[in-house]
Amino acid sequence: MDVVTQAIVGAVIAVTALIIVLRTVWIVPQARAQNVERFGRYLRTLEAGLHFVIPFVDHVRPRIDLREQVVSFEPQPVITEDNLVVRIDTVLYFQVTDPRAAEYEIANYIQAIEQLTVTTLRNVIGAMDLEECLTSREKINSQLRIVLDEASGKWGIRVNRVEIKAIDPPPTIKEAMEKQMRAERDKRAAILTAEGVRQSKILTAEGEKQSAILNAEGARQSAV
C-alpha cells in the first residue's frame, strides 16, 4: 500500500469516526428538548445537557422550543349576534410543556391552535352584539383562553394568555360611531358653554345686588 492510498484510507477513517462521534454526542441547549426515535418508535426525550445515543440506530428529531412563544394571527371576519361582520385581530401566548405530545399528538400545533381560535371566536362573538363586543374584551379573552387551554392540553401545549389586539367594525358602523361621538362632544361643549353663561349672569346679578345694597347703606349713613 503506497503513501497516497494510506492517506486516503486514513482520511476516510477519520471522517467516519467524526461522523460517528457527531451522531453519538448530542448537546441540547437550555429551554430546548429533542425526541429520540429507535427504529421509528419513540424512545425518550433529551432535555438540556449532554446526551449519548446509538448512531445509525437512534434518530434525534429537531429541537422543540420550551420557552413561552408569541404568535399573531391574521384578522378574522366574525359575525355578531346583530348580524354585523367585524374583523378581530388576536395574539396568543403559549408554551410547550410536553415535547412528546407536541411532536406526536398533533401534526402542526400552531395551525391547530389558529383554527381552534377562529372557531372559538365565532362561537363567542356570535352570542354578543356589536356594543358588547367592543366593551367586553376581557370577557372574550378569558373565554378564549379557557377553551384553548383545555383543547391544547392533550397536545402538550399550555395557553398562558390570549389578547384581542383590535376589533374593527364595518366602515359604515365606524362612520356612524364617529358621528355619534362628535355629536356627544358638541353636546357636552354646548352644555358647558350654557353653564358658563348662566354662572356669568348669576355672578353679575349678585354683583349688582351687592352694589345696590352698598349704595343704599351709604345713602342711609349719609342721611344720619
Short mmCIF file of N, CA and C in Angstrom, two decimals, residues 8 15 18 25 40 46 54 71 88 101 116 147 153 162 192 206 211:
data_model
loop_
_atom_site.label_atom_id
_atom_site.label_comp_id
_atom_site.label_asym_id
_atom_site.label_seq_id
_atom_site.Cartn_x
_atom_site.Cartn_y
_atom_site.Cartn_z
N ILE A 8 -5.51 8.25 1.95
CA ILE A 8 -6.94 8.22 1.64
C ILE A 8 -7.68 7.37 2.66
N VAL A 15 -12.93 10.68 8.86
CA VAL A 15 -14.25 11.25 8.59
C VAL A 15 -15.34 10.36 9.18
N LEU A 18 -15.45 10.83 12.85
CA LEU A 18 -16.06 12.13 13.18
C LEU A 18 -17.59 12.07 13.05
N VAL A 25 -22.89 11.99 20.18
CA VAL A 25 -22.93 13.01 21.23
C VAL A 25 -23.88 14.13 20.81
N GLY A 40 -37.84 3.95 14.39
CA GLY A 40 -39.11 4.58 14.07
C GLY A 40 -40.07 4.74 15.23
N LEU A 46 -34.70 14.10 25.06
CA LEU A 46 -33.45 14.68 25.54
C LEU A 46 -33.73 16.08 26.05
N ILE A 54 -27.22 5.98 20.27
CA ILE A 54 -26.58 4.97 19.42
C ILE A 54 -26.65 5.43 17.97
N VAL A 71 -47.56 34.19 19.04
CA VAL A 71 -47.97 34.06 17.64
C VAL A 71 -49.16 34.99 17.41
N ILE A 88 -61.48 40.66 13.74
CA ILE A 88 -60.83 40.59 15.04
C ILE A 88 -59.40 40.09 14.87
N ALA A 101 -45.82 14.94 23.41
CA ALA A 101 -47.18 15.15 22.91
C ALA A 101 -47.19 16.17 21.77
N LEU A 116 -58.51 26.57 15.96
CA LEU A 116 -59.34 26.49 17.16
C LEU A 116 -59.69 27.88 17.66
N VAL A 147 -61.05 27.82 26.67
CA VAL A 147 -61.30 26.82 25.62
C VAL A 147 -60.00 26.32 25.00
N GLY A 153 -54.31 21.08 25.81
CA GLY A 153 -53.60 20.35 26.85
C GLY A 153 -53.14 18.97 26.39
N VAL A 162 -54.38 35.04 25.99
CA VAL A 162 -54.92 35.38 24.68
C VAL A 162 -55.35 36.84 24.73
N LEU A 192 -71.52 72.92 28.48
CA LEU A 192 -70.53 73.67 29.24
C LEU A 192 -70.61 75.16 28.94
N GLU A 206 -75.45 88.96 41.19
CA GLU A 206 -75.01 89.03 42.59
C GLU A 206 -74.18 90.29 42.81
N SER A 211 -73.83 95.70 44.99
CA SER A 211 -73.56 97.12 44.77
C SER A 211 -74.74 97.99 45.19
#
